Amino acid sequence: MNDKSRVFAPRILEGRTALVTGGGSGIGLGIAGCLGAAGARVAIASRSMERLESAAETLRGAGIDTLPLEANVREPDSIRNAVLATADGFGSVDILVNNAAGNFYAPSESLSPNGWRAVVETDLYGTFFSSQAVFPLMRDAGYGRIVSISMTLHYRGWPQMAHACAAKAGIDALTRTLALEWAEHGITVNAVAPGPIPTEGVRKAFTPPNDEAPDLFAVERATEEFARRAIPLGRMGDPEDIGNMVTYLVSPAADWVTGAIFVVDGGGSLKGA
Ligand code: NAP
């Protein structure tokens, strides 16, 4: 967590509970930190309890009321249990952030059915199952904020990432459709599309398997120079850059915003970065 997680007034989310999938690492942890700094109680859910416990310790150290929950977003019952545990522990689920995802490079001709399923099920099915799981609580409360983390690579296509591009394009479509279906219940549904953020998870996943695959994080290895050239605002992103957009979207400032997808990438996608 860095100082950017404290740009919003500390109480704008007071009394709200957020569930962040994949909240134990990288961007998800940054989002959880920003929401918590704005006053929300935060449940973080993913498969590795060890990772979640360590993240929870960091968040609690920053004074954030945190609940780590083991859950697999690919399994509807598993994420439903996490939603119920959040409601049991904190009294409600007002905010859902669909952040959990998986990704790796693979040429489409040799991408295995299991590899395809793993990414599409985690990113797209996981977003749908999690949104469906929080819906009854949000409907009954007459209030809900859902934000899904998408990406920008599918705007043009990205070689060797057909699974992730297809899944994230599906998330964009789902965002608009759920926004229309659930607006009458006081639920807004938006998405954030980050540019390159050198998280530990993504560094591993994006290690190119062969010479033909574009090396997204060569930018980082080739230092700031690439970022200065390829990203108009001159740097790679931080998890808190995404966390602050999510905080805006779930705050009262965005009460009239739904079905929107916000690109947060320093302008990189405009230059094809
Ligand atoms: P990350 O650190 O690898 O985060 C992925 C998280 O998802 C992990 O905490 C992981 O925890 C969790 N997860 C994976 N499979 C899961 C499952 N089946 N059920 C529950 N949780 C699961 O990567 P990141 O860079 O922070 O990415 C976060 C989000 O930002 C993703 O949606 C990604 O597509 C998006 N994004 C990232 C970038 C970037 O450059 N970093 C750019 C565009 C979009 P466990 O292993 O404990 O389950």
Short mmCIF file of C-alpha atoms and ligand atoms in Angstrom, two decimals:
data_model
loop_
_atom_site.label_atom_id
_atom_site.label_comp_id
_atom_site.label_asym_id
_atom_site.label_seq_id
_atom_site.Cartn_x
_atom_site.Cartn_y
_atom_site.Cartn_z
CA MET A 1 0.00 0.00 0.00
CA ASN A 2 1.26 3.49 -0.77
CA ASP A 3 0.10 7.03 0.00
CA LYS A 4 -2.18 7.07 -3.04
CA SER A 5 -4.54 4.75 -1.13
CA ARG A 6 -5.47 7.73 1.06
CA VAL A 7 -6.55 10.35 -1.48
CA PHE A 8 -10.27 9.99 -0.75
CA ALA A 9 -11.94 11.27 2.41
CA PRO A 10 -11.41 8.56 5.06
CA ARG A 11 -15.11 8.07 5.77
CA ILE A 12 -16.78 8.05 2.35
CA LEU A 13 -17.31 4.27 2.57
CA GLU A 14 -17.94 4.08 6.31
CA GLY A 15 -20.52 1.38 7.12
CA ARG A 16 -20.00 -0.36 3.78
CA THR A 17 -18.66 -3.88 3.31
CA ALA A 18 -16.62 -4.85 0.27
CA LEU A 19 -15.76 -8.33 -1.00
CA VAL A 20 -12.68 -8.34 -3.24
CA THR A 21 -11.93 -11.58 -5.09
CA GLY A 22 -8.22 -12.17 -5.54
CA GLY A 23 -7.74 -9.55 -2.82
CA GLY A 24 -4.68 -11.25 -1.34
CA SER A 25 -2.18 -10.02 -3.94
CA GLY A 26 -1.29 -7.45 -6.57
CA ILE A 27 -4.06 -5.20 -7.84
CA GLY A 28 -6.69 -6.86 -5.62
CA LEU A 29 -4.70 -6.05 -2.50
CA GLY A 30 -4.26 -2.47 -3.72
CA ILE A 31 -8.02 -2.21 -4.25
CA ALA A 32 -8.73 -3.66 -0.79
CA GLY A 33 -6.30 -1.13 0.71
CA CYS A 34 -7.96 1.82 -1.04
CA LEU A 35 -11.50 0.73 -0.11
CA GLY A 36 -10.41 0.10 3.48
CA ALA A 37 -8.67 3.48 3.70
CA ALA A 38 -11.97 5.05 2.61
CA GLY A 39 -13.69 3.38 5.58
CA ALA A 40 -15.04 0.09 4.18
CA ARG A 41 -14.76 -3.25 5.93
CA VAL A 42 -13.04 -5.60 3.53
CA ALA A 43 -13.36 -9.34 2.86
CA ILE A 44 -10.67 -10.77 0.59
CA ALA A 45 -11.27 -14.12 -1.10
CA SER A 46 -9.07 -16.49 -3.08
CA ARG A 47 -7.76 -20.05 -3.07
CA SER A 48 -4.63 -19.66 -0.95
CA MET A 49 -5.37 -19.01 2.72
CA GLU A 50 -1.68 -18.46 3.37
CA ARG A 51 -1.58 -15.60 0.86
CA LEU A 52 -4.81 -14.14 2.27
CA GLU A 53 -3.60 -14.27 5.90
CA SER A 54 -0.47 -12.38 4.99
CA ALA A 55 -2.47 -9.77 3.05
CA ALA A 56 -4.96 -9.49 5.93
CA GLU A 57 -2.08 -8.76 8.29
CA THR A 58 -0.93 -5.90 6.01
CA LEU A 59 -4.46 -4.47 5.77
CA ARG A 60 -5.12 -4.77 9.50
CA GLY A 61 -1.77 -3.05 10.10
CA ALA A 62 -3.26 -0.09 8.19
CA GLY A 63 -6.29 -0.14 10.52
CA ILE A 64 -8.62 -1.90 8.08
CA ASP A 65 -11.23 -4.37 9.36
CA THR A 66 -10.37 -7.41 7.22
CA LEU A 67 -11.83 -10.88 6.74
CA PRO A 68 -9.80 -13.42 4.72
CA LEU A 69 -11.93 -16.13 3.07
CA GLU A 70 -10.86 -19.18 1.14
CA ALA A 71 -12.89 -19.41 -2.09
CA ASN A 72 -12.61 -20.52 -5.69
CA VAL A 73 -14.54 -18.24 -8.05
CA ARG A 74 -14.77 -21.06 -10.61
CA GLU A 75 -17.09 -22.90 -8.22
CA PRO A 76 -20.51 -21.25 -7.69
CA ASP A 77 -21.01 -22.89 -4.25
CA SER A 78 -17.58 -21.83 -3.09
CA ILE A 79 -18.05 -18.14 -3.93
CA ARG A 80 -21.63 -18.22 -2.58
CA ASN A 81 -20.24 -19.48 0.75
CA ALA A 82 -17.72 -16.63 0.77
CA VAL A 83 -20.52 -14.12 0.16
CA LEU A 84 -22.55 -15.61 3.03
CA ALA A 85 -19.49 -15.63 5.31
CA THR A 86 -18.91 -11.94 4.49
CA ALA A 87 -22.52 -11.12 5.33
CA ASP A 88 -22.25 -13.18 8.55
CA GLY A 89 -19.01 -11.52 9.59
CA PHE A 90 -19.76 -7.95 8.58
CA GLY A 91 -23.57 -7.77 8.28
CA SER A 92 -23.84 -7.02 4.56
CA VAL A 93 -22.14 -7.15 1.19
CA ASP A 94 -22.50 -3.71 -0.38
CA ILE A 95 -19.58 -3.83 -2.79
CA LEU A 96 -18.22 -6.66 -4.93
CA VAL A 97 -14.96 -6.33 -6.83
CA ASN A 98 -14.44 -9.08 -9.40
CA ASN A 99 -10.66 -9.04 -9.58
CA ALA A 100 -9.61 -12.73 -9.47
CA ALA A 101 -8.08 -13.91 -12.73
CA GLY A 102 -5.48 -16.14 -14.27
CA ASN A 103 -3.39 -15.68 -17.40
CA PHE A 104 -0.46 -17.14 -19.31
CA TYR A 105 0.94 -17.09 -22.81
CA ALA A 106 -0.08 -19.87 -25.21
CA PRO A 107 -0.37 -20.02 -29.01
CA SER A 108 -4.02 -20.69 -29.88
CA GLU A 109 -3.24 -23.75 -31.98
CA SER A 110 -1.75 -25.56 -29.00
CA LEU A 111 -3.72 -24.05 -26.12
CA SER A 112 -5.09 -27.05 -24.23
CA PRO A 113 -8.80 -27.34 -23.37
CA ASN A 114 -7.84 -27.21 -19.70
CA GLY A 115 -5.75 -24.08 -20.20
CA TRP A 116 -8.60 -22.39 -22.07
CA ARG A 117 -11.09 -23.43 -19.39
CA ALA A 118 -8.87 -22.33 -16.51
CA VAL A 119 -8.62 -18.75 -17.76
CA VAL A 120 -12.15 -18.35 -19.14
CA GLU A 121 -13.69 -19.98 -16.07
CA THR A 122 -11.67 -17.92 -13.58
CA ASP A 123 -12.08 -14.56 -15.33
CA LEU A 124 -15.49 -14.72 -17.00
CA TYR A 125 -17.42 -17.48 -15.20
CA GLY A 126 -15.91 -16.30 -11.89
CA THR A 127 -17.17 -12.77 -12.50
CA PHE A 128 -20.63 -14.06 -13.36
CA PHE A 129 -20.85 -16.55 -10.47
CA SER A 130 -19.64 -13.94 -7.95
CA SER A 131 -22.05 -11.29 -9.25
CA GLN A 132 -24.91 -13.78 -9.17
CA ALA A 133 -23.96 -14.76 -5.60
CA VAL A 134 -24.11 -11.19 -4.25
CA PHE A 135 -27.27 -10.27 -6.17
CA PRO A 136 -29.92 -11.51 -3.65
CA LEU A 137 -28.28 -9.57 -0.80
CA MET A 138 -27.93 -6.41 -2.88
CA ARG A 139 -31.46 -6.70 -4.25
CA ASP A 140 -32.90 -7.10 -0.74
CA ALA A 141 -30.85 -4.12 0.47
CA GLY A 142 -31.89 -2.06 -2.56
CA TYR A 143 -28.25 -1.10 -2.95
CA GLY A 144 -25.13 -2.61 -4.49
CA ARG A 145 -21.91 -1.67 -6.25
CA ILE A 146 -20.21 -4.21 -8.53
CA VAL A 147 -16.92 -3.42 -10.23
CA SER A 148 -15.12 -5.95 -12.45
CA ILE A 149 -11.47 -5.73 -13.43
CA SER A 150 -11.12 -6.09 -17.19
CA MET A 151 -8.11 -5.18 -19.39
CA THR A 152 -7.32 -3.36 -22.66
CA LEU A 153 -5.47 -6.03 -24.69
CA HIS A 154 -8.67 -7.31 -26.34
CA TYR A 155 -9.42 -3.88 -27.84
CA ARG A 156 -6.91 -4.70 -30.58
CA GLY A 157 -6.19 -8.39 -29.88
CA TRP A 158 -3.04 -9.75 -28.28
CA PRO A 159 -1.19 -12.75 -29.78
CA GLN A 160 -1.05 -15.87 -27.61
CA MET A 161 -3.67 -14.60 -25.21
CA ALA A 162 -6.90 -15.68 -26.91
CA HIS A 163 -8.30 -17.10 -23.66
CA ALA A 164 -7.81 -13.92 -21.62
CA CYS A 165 -8.89 -11.61 -24.46
CA ALA A 166 -12.10 -13.61 -24.99
CA ALA A 167 -12.80 -13.74 -21.25
CA LYS A 168 -12.26 -10.03 -20.66
CA ALA A 169 -14.35 -9.10 -23.72
CA GLY A 170 -17.05 -11.25 -22.13
CA ILE A 171 -16.66 -9.33 -18.85
CA ASP A 172 -17.16 -6.04 -20.71
CA ALA A 173 -20.37 -7.37 -22.27
CA LEU A 174 -21.52 -8.77 -18.93
CA THR A 175 -20.90 -5.41 -17.27
CA ARG A 176 -23.25 -3.60 -19.65
CA THR A 177 -25.90 -6.33 -19.50
CA LEU A 178 -25.96 -6.68 -15.69
CA ALA A 179 -26.04 -2.89 -15.42
CA LEU A 180 -29.26 -2.88 -17.44
CA GLU A 181 -30.81 -5.83 -15.60
CA TRP A 182 -30.01 -4.72 -12.07
CA ALA A 183 -30.32 -0.92 -12.20
CA GLU A 184 -33.91 -1.13 -10.94
CA HIS A 185 -32.60 -2.68 -7.70
CA GLY A 186 -30.20 0.17 -6.98
CA ILE A 187 -27.21 -1.87 -8.14
CA THR A 188 -24.56 -0.27 -10.35
CA VAL A 189 -22.25 -2.47 -12.42
CA ASN A 190 -19.05 -1.02 -13.90
CA ALA A 191 -15.61 -2.17 -14.97
CA VAL A 192 -12.06 -0.88 -14.84
CA ALA A 193 -9.53 -1.76 -17.56
CA PRO A 194 -5.97 -1.43 -16.24
CA GLY A 195 -2.86 -0.92 -18.31
CA PRO A 196 0.40 -2.69 -17.42
CA ILE A 197 1.03 -3.01 -13.72
CA PRO A 198 4.08 -5.07 -12.76
CA THR A 199 2.51 -7.27 -10.07
CA GLU A 200 4.26 -10.44 -8.97
CA GLY A 201 1.49 -12.63 -10.45
CA VAL A 202 1.55 -10.97 -13.81
CA ARG A 203 5.34 -11.06 -14.03
CA LYS A 204 5.18 -14.83 -13.72
CA ALA A 205 2.23 -15.27 -16.06
CA PHE A 206 3.61 -12.98 -18.75
CA THR A 207 7.07 -14.51 -18.99
CA PRO A 208 7.04 -15.19 -22.72
CA PRO A 209 7.27 -18.90 -23.54
CA ASN A 210 8.94 -18.32 -26.89
CA ASP A 211 10.50 -15.68 -29.10
CA GLU A 212 7.29 -14.90 -30.99
CA ALA A 213 5.30 -13.89 -27.93
CA PRO A 214 5.30 -10.19 -27.14
CA ASP A 215 7.15 -9.55 -23.90
CA LEU A 216 4.82 -7.21 -22.05
CA PHE A 217 7.06 -6.80 -19.05
CA ALA A 218 10.25 -6.38 -20.99
CA VAL A 219 9.14 -2.80 -20.55
CA GLU A 220 9.97 -3.08 -16.93
CA ARG A 221 13.21 -4.91 -17.45
CA ALA A 222 14.20 -2.36 -20.06
CA THR A 223 13.47 0.14 -17.30
CA GLU A 224 11.65 3.39 -17.25
CA GLU A 225 12.79 4.23 -20.77
CA PHE A 226 10.11 2.05 -22.39
CA ALA A 227 7.39 3.40 -20.14
CA ARG A 228 8.44 6.92 -21.06
CA ARG A 229 8.17 6.08 -24.75
CA ALA A 230 5.14 3.78 -24.77
CA ILE A 231 2.90 5.23 -22.08
CA PRO A 232 1.92 8.87 -22.58
CA LEU A 233 1.93 9.54 -18.83
CA GLY A 234 5.41 8.06 -18.68
CA ARG A 235 5.21 5.25 -16.15
CA MET A 236 3.77 1.83 -15.41
CA GLY A 237 0.75 1.69 -13.09
CA ASP A 238 0.46 0.91 -9.39
CA PRO A 239 -2.30 -1.25 -7.85
CA GLU A 240 -3.50 1.93 -6.13
CA ASP A 241 -4.13 3.61 -9.51
CA ILE A 242 -6.80 0.95 -10.04
CA GLY A 243 -7.88 0.97 -6.39
CA ASN A 244 -8.68 4.68 -6.57
CA MET A 245 -10.84 4.28 -9.69
CA VAL A 246 -12.71 1.44 -7.96
CA THR A 247 -13.15 3.63 -4.86
CA TYR A 248 -14.61 6.41 -6.99
CA LEU A 249 -17.00 3.96 -8.68
CA VAL A 250 -18.35 2.63 -5.37
CA SER A 251 -18.49 6.04 -3.71
CA PRO A 252 -21.52 8.38 -3.67
CA ALA A 253 -19.69 10.46 -6.33
CA ALA A 254 -20.55 7.74 -8.89
CA ASP A 255 -24.21 7.22 -7.97
CA TRP A 256 -25.27 7.95 -11.55
CA VAL A 257 -22.60 5.81 -13.25
CA THR A 258 -23.43 2.33 -14.47
CA GLY A 259 -22.56 0.05 -17.39
CA ALA A 260 -19.32 1.97 -17.94
CA ILE A 261 -15.81 0.66 -18.54
CA PHE A 262 -13.04 2.97 -17.40
CA VAL A 263 -9.58 2.62 -18.94
CA VAL A 264 -6.85 3.40 -16.39
CA ASP A 265 -3.57 2.99 -18.25
CA GLY A 266 -1.69 6.26 -18.44
CA GLY A 267 -2.94 6.52 -22.03
CA GLY A 268 -0.98 3.41 -23.06
CA SER A 269 -3.73 1.71 -25.07
CA LEU A 270 -4.07 4.83 -27.27
CA LYS A 271 -0.49 4.23 -28.37
CA GLY A 272 -0.88 0.44 -28.61
CA ALA A 273 1.35 -0.11 -25.56
P1 NAP B 1 -2.36 -11.59 -9.49
O1 NAP B 1 -1.53 -10.97 -8.41
O2 NAP B 1 -1.93 -12.86 -10.10
O3 NAP B 1 -3.84 -11.70 -8.93
C1 NAP B 1 -4.73 -12.70 -9.27
C2 NAP B 1 -5.49 -13.06 -8.00
O4 NAP B 1 -6.58 -13.90 -8.35
C3 NAP B 1 -4.65 -13.80 -6.99
O5 NAP B 1 -4.81 -13.17 -5.72
C4 NAP B 1 -5.22 -15.20 -6.95
O6 NAP B 1 -5.16 -15.73 -5.63
C5 NAP B 1 -6.65 -14.95 -7.41
N1 NAP B 1 -7.25 -16.10 -8.07
C6 NAP B 1 -6.79 -16.77 -9.17
N2 NAP B 1 -7.60 -17.78 -9.48
C7 NAP B 1 -8.61 -17.76 -8.55
C8 NAP B 1 -9.76 -18.56 -8.34
N3 NAP B 1 -10.06 -19.61 -9.15
N4 NAP B 1 -10.57 -18.25 -7.31
C9 NAP B 1 -10.30 -17.20 -6.49
N5 NAP B 1 -9.22 -16.41 -6.65
C10 NAP B 1 -8.39 -16.68 -7.66
O7 NAP B 1 -2.53 -10.59 -10.73
P2 NAP B 1 -2.86 -9.02 -10.83
O8 NAP B 1 -1.91 -8.46 -11.79
O9 NAP B 1 -3.00 -8.42 -9.48
O10 NAP B 1 -4.29 -9.05 -11.57
C11 NAP B 1 -5.48 -8.66 -10.93
C12 NAP B 1 -6.53 -8.32 -11.97
O11 NAP B 1 -6.10 -7.25 -12.82
C13 NAP B 1 -6.87 -9.47 -12.91
O12 NAP B 1 -8.26 -9.44 -13.19
C14 NAP B 1 -6.07 -9.14 -14.16
O13 NAP B 1 -6.61 -9.72 -15.32
C15 NAP B 1 -6.24 -7.64 -14.18
N6 NAP B 1 -5.24 -6.94 -15.00
C16 NAP B 1 -3.93 -6.90 -14.60
C17 NAP B 1 -3.00 -6.18 -15.37
C18 NAP B 1 -1.56 -6.08 -14.96
O14 NAP B 1 -0.77 -5.59 -15.76
N7 NAP B 1 -1.20 -6.50 -13.76
C19 NAP B 1 -3.42 -5.54 -16.55
C20 NAP B 1 -4.75 -5.63 -16.93
C21 NAP B 1 -5.66 -6.32 -16.15
P3 NAP B 1 -5.01 -17.32 -5.31
O15 NAP B 1 -3.86 -17.82 -6.10
O16 NAP B 1 -4.81 -17.34 -3.82
O17 NAP B 1 -6.31 -17.95 -5.70
#
